[in-house]
Short mmCIF file of C-alpha atoms in Angstrom, two decimals:
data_model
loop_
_atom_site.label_atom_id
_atom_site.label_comp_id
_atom_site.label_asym_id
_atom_site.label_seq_id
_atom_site.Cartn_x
_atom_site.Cartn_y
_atom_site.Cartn_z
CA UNK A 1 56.77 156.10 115.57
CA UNK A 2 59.51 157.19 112.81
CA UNK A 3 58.69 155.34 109.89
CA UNK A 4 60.27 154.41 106.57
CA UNK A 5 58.29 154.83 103.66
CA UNK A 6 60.44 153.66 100.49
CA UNK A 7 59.22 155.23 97.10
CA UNK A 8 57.78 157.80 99.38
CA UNK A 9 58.38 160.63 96.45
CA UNK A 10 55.75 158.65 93.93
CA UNK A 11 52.28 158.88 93.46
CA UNK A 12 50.97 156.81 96.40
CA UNK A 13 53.91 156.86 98.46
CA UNK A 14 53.62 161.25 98.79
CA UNK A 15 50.36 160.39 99.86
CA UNK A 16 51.26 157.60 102.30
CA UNK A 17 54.19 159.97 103.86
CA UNK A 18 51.72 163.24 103.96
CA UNK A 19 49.37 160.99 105.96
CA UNK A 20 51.44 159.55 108.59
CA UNK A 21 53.02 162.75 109.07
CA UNK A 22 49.59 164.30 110.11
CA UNK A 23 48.97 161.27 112.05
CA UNK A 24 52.10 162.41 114.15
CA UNK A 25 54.83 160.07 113.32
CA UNK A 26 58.23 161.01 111.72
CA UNK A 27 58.75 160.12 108.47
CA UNK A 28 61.85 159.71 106.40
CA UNK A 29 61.47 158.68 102.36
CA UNK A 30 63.29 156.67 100.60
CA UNK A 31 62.66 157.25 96.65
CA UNK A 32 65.48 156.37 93.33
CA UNK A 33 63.31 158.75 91.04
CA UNK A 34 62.68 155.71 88.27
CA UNK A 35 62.33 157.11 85.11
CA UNK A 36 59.27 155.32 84.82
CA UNK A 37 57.24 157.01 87.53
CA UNK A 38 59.89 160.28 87.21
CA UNK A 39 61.07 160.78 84.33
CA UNK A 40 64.64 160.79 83.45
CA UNK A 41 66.97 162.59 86.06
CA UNK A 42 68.32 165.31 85.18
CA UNK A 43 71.93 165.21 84.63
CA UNK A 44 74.80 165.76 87.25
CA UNK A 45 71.68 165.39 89.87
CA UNK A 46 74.01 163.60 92.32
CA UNK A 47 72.67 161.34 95.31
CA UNK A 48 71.86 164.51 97.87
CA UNK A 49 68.81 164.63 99.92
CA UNK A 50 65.95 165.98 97.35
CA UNK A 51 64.29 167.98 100.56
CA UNK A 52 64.34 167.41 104.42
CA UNK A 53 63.70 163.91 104.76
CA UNK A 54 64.00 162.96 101.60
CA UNK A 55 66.60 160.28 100.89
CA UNK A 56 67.90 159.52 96.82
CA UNK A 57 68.67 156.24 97.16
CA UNK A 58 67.98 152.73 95.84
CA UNK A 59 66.14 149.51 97.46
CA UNK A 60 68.31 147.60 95.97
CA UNK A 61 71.44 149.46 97.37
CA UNK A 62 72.14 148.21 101.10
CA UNK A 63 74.12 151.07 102.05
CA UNK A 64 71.17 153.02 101.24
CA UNK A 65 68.86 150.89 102.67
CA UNK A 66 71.24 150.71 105.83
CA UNK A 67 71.50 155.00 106.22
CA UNK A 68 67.42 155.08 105.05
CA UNK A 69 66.91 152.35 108.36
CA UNK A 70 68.95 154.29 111.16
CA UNK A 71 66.62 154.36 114.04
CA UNK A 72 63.21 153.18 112.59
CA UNK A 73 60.46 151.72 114.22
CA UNK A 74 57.79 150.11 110.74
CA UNK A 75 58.96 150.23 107.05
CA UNK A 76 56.03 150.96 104.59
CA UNK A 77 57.08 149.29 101.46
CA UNK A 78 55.59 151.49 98.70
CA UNK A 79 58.87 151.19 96.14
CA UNK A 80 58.00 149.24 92.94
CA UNK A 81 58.02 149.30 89.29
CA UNK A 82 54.13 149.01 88.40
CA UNK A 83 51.92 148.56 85.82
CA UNK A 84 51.74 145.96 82.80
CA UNK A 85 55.02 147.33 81.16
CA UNK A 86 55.53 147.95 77.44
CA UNK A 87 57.23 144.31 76.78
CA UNK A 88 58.87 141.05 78.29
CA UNK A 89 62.10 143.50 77.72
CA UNK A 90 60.50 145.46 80.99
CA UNK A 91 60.91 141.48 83.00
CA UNK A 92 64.51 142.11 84.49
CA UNK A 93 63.66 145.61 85.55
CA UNK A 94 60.78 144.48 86.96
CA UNK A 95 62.19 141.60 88.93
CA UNK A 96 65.30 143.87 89.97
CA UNK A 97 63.01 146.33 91.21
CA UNK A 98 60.09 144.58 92.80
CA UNK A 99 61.80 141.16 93.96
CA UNK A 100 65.96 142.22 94.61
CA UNK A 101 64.37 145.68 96.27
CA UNK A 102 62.49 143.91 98.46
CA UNK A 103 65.05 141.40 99.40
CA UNK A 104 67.91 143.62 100.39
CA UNK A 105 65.34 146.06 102.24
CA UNK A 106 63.85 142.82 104.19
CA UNK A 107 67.76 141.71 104.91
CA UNK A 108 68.74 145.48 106.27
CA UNK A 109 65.74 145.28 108.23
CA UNK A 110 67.08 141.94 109.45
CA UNK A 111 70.20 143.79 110.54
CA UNK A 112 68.69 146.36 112.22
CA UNK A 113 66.37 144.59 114.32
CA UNK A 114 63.11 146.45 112.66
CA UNK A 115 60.50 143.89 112.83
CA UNK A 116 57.14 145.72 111.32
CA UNK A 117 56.98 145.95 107.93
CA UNK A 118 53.54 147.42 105.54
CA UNK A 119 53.82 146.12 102.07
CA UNK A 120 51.94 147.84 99.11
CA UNK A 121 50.80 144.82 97.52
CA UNK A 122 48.27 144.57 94.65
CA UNK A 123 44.96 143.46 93.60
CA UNK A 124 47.00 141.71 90.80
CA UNK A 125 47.95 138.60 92.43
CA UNK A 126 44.71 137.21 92.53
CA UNK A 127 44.87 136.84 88.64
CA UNK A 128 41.02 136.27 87.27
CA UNK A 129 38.06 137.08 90.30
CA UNK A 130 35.89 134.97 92.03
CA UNK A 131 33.10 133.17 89.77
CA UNK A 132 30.00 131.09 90.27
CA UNK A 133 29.11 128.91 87.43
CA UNK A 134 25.04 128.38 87.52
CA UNK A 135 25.53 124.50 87.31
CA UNK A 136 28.87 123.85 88.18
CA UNK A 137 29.03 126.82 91.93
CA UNK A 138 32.56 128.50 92.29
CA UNK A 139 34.67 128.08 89.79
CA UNK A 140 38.02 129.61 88.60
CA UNK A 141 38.06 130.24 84.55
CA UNK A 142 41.79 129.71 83.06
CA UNK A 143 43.79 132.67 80.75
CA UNK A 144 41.61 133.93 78.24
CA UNK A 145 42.36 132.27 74.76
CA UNK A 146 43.68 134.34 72.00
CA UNK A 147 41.47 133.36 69.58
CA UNK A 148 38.64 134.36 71.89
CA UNK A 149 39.91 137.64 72.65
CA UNK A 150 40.61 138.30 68.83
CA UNK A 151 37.03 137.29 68.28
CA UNK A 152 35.56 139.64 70.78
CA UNK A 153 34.62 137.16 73.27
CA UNK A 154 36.18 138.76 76.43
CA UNK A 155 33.71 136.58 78.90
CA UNK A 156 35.85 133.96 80.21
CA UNK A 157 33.36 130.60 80.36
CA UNK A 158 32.65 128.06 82.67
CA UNK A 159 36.26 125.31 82.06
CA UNK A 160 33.75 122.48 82.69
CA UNK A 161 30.65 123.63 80.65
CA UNK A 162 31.35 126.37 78.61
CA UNK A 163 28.52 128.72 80.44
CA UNK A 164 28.85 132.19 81.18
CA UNK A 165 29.82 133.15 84.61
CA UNK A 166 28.28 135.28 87.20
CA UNK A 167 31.01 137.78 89.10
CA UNK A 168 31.48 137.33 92.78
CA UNK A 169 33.82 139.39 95.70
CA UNK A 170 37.14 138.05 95.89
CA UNK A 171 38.41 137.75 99.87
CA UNK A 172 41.81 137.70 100.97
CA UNK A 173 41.95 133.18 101.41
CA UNK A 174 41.14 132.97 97.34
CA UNK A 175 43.42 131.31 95.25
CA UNK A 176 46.72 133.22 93.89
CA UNK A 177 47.04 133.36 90.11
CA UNK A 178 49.34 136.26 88.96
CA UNK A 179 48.83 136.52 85.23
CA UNK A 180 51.30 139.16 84.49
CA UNK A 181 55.20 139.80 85.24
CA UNK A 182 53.90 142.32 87.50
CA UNK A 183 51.29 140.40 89.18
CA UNK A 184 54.22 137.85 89.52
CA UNK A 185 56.49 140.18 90.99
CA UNK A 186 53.92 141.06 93.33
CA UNK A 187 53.04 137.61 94.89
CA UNK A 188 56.97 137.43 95.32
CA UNK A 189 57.38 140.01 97.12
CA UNK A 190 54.70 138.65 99.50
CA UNK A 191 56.53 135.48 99.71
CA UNK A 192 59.41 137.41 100.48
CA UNK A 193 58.23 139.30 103.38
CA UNK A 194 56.61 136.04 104.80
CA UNK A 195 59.42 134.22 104.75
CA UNK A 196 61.66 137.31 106.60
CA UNK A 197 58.34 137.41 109.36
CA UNK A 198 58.89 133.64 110.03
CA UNK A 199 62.39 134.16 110.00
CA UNK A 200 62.59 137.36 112.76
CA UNK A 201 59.44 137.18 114.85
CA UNK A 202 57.97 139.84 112.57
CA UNK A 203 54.60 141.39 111.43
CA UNK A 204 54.04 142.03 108.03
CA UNK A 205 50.76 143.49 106.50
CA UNK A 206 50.04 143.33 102.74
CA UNK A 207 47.95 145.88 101.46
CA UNK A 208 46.60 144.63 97.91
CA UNK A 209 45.52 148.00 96.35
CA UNK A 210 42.91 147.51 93.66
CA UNK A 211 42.65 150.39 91.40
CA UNK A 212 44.44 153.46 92.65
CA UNK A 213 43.35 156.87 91.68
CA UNK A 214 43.57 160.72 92.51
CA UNK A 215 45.68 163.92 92.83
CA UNK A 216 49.10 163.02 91.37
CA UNK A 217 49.06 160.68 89.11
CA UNK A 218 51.86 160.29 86.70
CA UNK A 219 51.14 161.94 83.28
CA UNK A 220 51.32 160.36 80.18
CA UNK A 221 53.41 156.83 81.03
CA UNK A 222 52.49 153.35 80.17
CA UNK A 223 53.24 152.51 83.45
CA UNK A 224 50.71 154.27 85.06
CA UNK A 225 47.05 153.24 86.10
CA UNK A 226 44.07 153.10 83.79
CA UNK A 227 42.34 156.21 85.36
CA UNK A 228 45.57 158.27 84.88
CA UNK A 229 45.81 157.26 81.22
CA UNK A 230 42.05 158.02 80.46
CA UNK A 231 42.67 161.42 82.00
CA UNK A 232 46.05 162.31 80.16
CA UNK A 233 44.23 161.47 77.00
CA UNK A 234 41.49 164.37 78.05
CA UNK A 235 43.98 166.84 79.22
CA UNK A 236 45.35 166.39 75.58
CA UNK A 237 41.75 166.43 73.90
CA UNK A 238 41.97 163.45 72.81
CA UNK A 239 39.53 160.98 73.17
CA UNK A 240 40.02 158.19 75.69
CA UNK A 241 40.75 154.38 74.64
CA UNK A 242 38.90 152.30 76.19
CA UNK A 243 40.04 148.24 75.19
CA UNK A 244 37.64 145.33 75.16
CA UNK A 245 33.94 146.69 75.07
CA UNK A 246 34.65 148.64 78.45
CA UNK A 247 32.73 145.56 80.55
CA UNK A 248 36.07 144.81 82.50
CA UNK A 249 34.74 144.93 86.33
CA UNK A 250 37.64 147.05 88.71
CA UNK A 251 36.94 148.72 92.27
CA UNK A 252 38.49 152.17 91.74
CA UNK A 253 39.30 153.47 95.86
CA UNK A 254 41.03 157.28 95.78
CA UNK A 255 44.36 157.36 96.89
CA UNK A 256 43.82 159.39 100.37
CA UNK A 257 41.86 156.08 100.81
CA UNK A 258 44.77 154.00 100.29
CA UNK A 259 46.82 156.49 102.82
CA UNK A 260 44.70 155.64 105.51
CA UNK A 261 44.73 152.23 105.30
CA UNK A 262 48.62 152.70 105.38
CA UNK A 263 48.10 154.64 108.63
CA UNK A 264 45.83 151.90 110.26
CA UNK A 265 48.13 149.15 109.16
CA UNK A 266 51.04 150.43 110.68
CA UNK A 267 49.18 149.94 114.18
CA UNK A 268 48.46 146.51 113.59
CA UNK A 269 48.78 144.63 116.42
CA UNK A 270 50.70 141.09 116.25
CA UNK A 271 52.88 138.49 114.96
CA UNK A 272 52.93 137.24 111.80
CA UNK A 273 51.54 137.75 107.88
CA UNK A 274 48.29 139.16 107.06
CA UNK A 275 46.74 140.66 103.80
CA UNK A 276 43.61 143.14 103.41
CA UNK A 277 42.10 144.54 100.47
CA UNK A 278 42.36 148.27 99.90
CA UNK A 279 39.16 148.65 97.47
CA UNK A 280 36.30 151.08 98.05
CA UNK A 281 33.61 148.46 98.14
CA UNK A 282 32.20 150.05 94.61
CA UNK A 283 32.66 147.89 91.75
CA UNK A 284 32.39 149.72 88.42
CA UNK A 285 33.42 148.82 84.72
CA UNK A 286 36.91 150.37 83.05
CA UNK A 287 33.61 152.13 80.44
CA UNK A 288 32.21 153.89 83.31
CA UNK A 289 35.29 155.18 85.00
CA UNK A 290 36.47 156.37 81.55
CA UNK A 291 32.37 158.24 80.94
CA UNK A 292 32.57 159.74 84.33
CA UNK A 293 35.93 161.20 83.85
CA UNK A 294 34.92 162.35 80.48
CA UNK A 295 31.78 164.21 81.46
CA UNK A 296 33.37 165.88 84.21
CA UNK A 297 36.24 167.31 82.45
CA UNK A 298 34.10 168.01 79.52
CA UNK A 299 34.80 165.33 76.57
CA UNK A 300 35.33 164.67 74.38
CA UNK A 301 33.57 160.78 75.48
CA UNK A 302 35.44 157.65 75.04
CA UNK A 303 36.17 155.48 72.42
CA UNK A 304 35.49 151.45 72.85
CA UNK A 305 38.25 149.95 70.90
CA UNK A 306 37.85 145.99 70.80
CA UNK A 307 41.51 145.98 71.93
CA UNK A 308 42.65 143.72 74.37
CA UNK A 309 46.22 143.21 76.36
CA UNK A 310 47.11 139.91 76.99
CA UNK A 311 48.09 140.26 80.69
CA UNK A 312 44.82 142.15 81.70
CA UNK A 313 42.22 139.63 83.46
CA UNK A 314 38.12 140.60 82.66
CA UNK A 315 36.96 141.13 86.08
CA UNK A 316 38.61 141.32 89.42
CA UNK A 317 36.29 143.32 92.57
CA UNK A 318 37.08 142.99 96.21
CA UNK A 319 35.26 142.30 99.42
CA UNK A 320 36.32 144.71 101.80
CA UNK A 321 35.13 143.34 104.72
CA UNK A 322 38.13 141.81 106.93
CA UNK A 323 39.82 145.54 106.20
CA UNK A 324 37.10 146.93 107.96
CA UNK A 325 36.71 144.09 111.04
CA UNK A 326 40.65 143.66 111.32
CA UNK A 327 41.99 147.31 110.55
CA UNK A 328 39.14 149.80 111.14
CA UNK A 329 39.73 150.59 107.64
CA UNK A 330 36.62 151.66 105.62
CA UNK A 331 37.26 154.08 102.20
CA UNK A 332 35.35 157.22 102.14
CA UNK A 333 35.49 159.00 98.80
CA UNK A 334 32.35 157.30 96.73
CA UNK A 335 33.26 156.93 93.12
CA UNK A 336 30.98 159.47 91.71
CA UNK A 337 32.93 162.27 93.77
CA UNK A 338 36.45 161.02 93.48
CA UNK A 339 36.26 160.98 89.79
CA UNK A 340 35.02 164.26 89.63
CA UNK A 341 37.85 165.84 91.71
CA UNK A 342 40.29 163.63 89.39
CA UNK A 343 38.79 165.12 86.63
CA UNK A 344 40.23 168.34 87.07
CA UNK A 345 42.79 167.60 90.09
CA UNK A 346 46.76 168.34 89.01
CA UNK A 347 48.71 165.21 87.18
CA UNK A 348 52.31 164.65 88.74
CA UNK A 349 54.92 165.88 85.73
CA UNK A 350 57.71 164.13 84.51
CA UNK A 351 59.72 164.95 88.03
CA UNK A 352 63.43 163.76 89.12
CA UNK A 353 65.65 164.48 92.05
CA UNK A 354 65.65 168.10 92.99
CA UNK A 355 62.20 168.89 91.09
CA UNK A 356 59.74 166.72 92.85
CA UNK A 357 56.45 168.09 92.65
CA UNK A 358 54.36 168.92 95.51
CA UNK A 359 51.47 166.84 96.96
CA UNK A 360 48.05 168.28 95.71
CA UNK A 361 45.41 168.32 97.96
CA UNK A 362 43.12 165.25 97.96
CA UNK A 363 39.29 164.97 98.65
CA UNK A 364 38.55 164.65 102.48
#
């Protein structure tokens, strides 16, 4: 098949691209080197081809999205601005780039009569995970109050009795609670593709990543996942932060993991919307992701700062069983050994058109 993968020069998207192509299929990336995954471009970089199919273009642009299309068979949608942000200044950008991307790719696919389409969805738009109250069963706490958070209470209770909750797997039918612009943003876009699969006859698969790790990750951004930031901080010596008391539940799943899954879903057979979640099966806490990296880069060991971000839910951990039933998808790299390898595995550098950096290896 020739497939499109859009942000296909990022961090997950190289990976996605690298995969497919040893799967067999042609491959042609569409990538707008954001400054917040890239770094700023450099100047007079012009809108040339970066490398042999590599396309500098724009979601949001439909001519781009129109020349990026030309005789494709499945678009993987891996083009977003991610992460909490730094503000509510980062909401437009977000929106633009999430929401507006997605809505002039899904109308060019429209015009081109491409009806498969992956989309690199997130763990986010769950919001809070699945809890069992001991008197009360399944229950779904409501945002975390302030003054809770300020006091160091980072538990959300029982809403009907106040108790403390026990954690649970969260499938693909629970409830949708984005709790962030970018969890928002997310959800949209899934509404977005749903509504262009009702509209053309099409098949779309979400892919809700939970925590995404590995070779090339961006260094030192804001936007960039937890693991990446705890491992910038080491390559710098300094010690890394770890907010709340380091409790927070997270399935971390190594990105050659999430390329496979991209690789099975674009065989998926049938009409219509369906989501899976891309998660190792592994729960762990943020504190043990951030020890683990630590010891195997060689400290110094992390700090637990009482901090707290207002967007972040406590604990969020995947069942990854329809994955497995539906796509054949099961991840391979156990935490223990994928943190390891991240430990002392390359970090992607501030790139732009013309100076993207080359795909490390990745554990096998």
């Amino acid at each position: 098949m020739h497939v499109l993968v859009t942000g296909g020069a990022g961090f997950i998207g190289s990976h996605v691209a690298a995969a497919l192509r040893s799967d067999g299929h042609d491959v042609t990336v569409l990538d707008n080197f954001h400054p917040a995954a890239h770094g700023p471009a450099p100047t007079g970089s012009g809108a040339a081809p970066v490398r042999d199919g590599v396309l500098v273009g724009d979601v949001r642009d439909p001519d781009a999205v129109r020349a990026a299309l030309r005789d494709v068979d499945v678009v993987v949608h891996q083009a977003a601005m991610v992460g909490l942000g730094l503000d509510l200044g980062d909401l437009p950008e977000y929106v633009s780039c999430n929401d507006l991307g997605t809505a002039v790719l899904l109308a060019g696919m429209a015009d081109a009569g491409i009806r498969r389409l992956v989309l690199a969805s997130s763990m986010v738009v769950y919001g809070e995970g699945r809890y069992t109250c001991p008197t009360h069963g399944p229950t779904r706490p409501g945002p975390r109050a302030v003054p809770d958070l300020d006091a160091g209470h980072f538990e959300p209770p029982c809403p009907t009795c106040g108790a403390a909750l026990d954690t649970a797997l969260v499938p693909e039918d629970a409830p949708l609670d984005p709790r962030s612009v970018y969890a928002a943003t997310k959800l949209a876009q899934e509404h977005l593709a749903s509504a262009w699969a009702r509209g053309v006859d099409g098949t779309v698969t979400a892919l809700r990543y939970h925590n995404v790790y590995g070779p090339g990750m961006p260094r030192d951004t804001p936007y960039s996942g937890v693991a990446a930031i705890f491992r910038s901080a080491l390559e710098r010596g300094v010690a890394p932060r770890v907010f709340e008391d380091g409790g927070q539940l997270r399935d971390f799943v190594h990105v050659s993991d999430v390329a496979a899954a991209n690789v099975a879903a674009c065989a998926r057979d049938g009409v219509g919307v369906a989501a899976y979640n891309i998660c190792s099966g592994q729960p762990r806490t943020v504190g043990e992701a951030a020890t683990a990296l630590a010891e195997a880069f060689g400290g110094p060991a992390p700090v637990v700062t009482g901090e707290y971000r207002l967007g972040d839910v406590r604990h969020v951990v995947a069942s990854p069983n329809r994955a497995a039933a539906e796509l054949g998808y099961t991840a391979r790299v156990d935490f223990a050994t994928g943190m390891r390898e991240f430990a002392s595995a390359p970090l992607r550098a501030s790139t732009a058109p013309g100076t993207a950096a080359p795909l490390p290896a990745s554990v096998a």
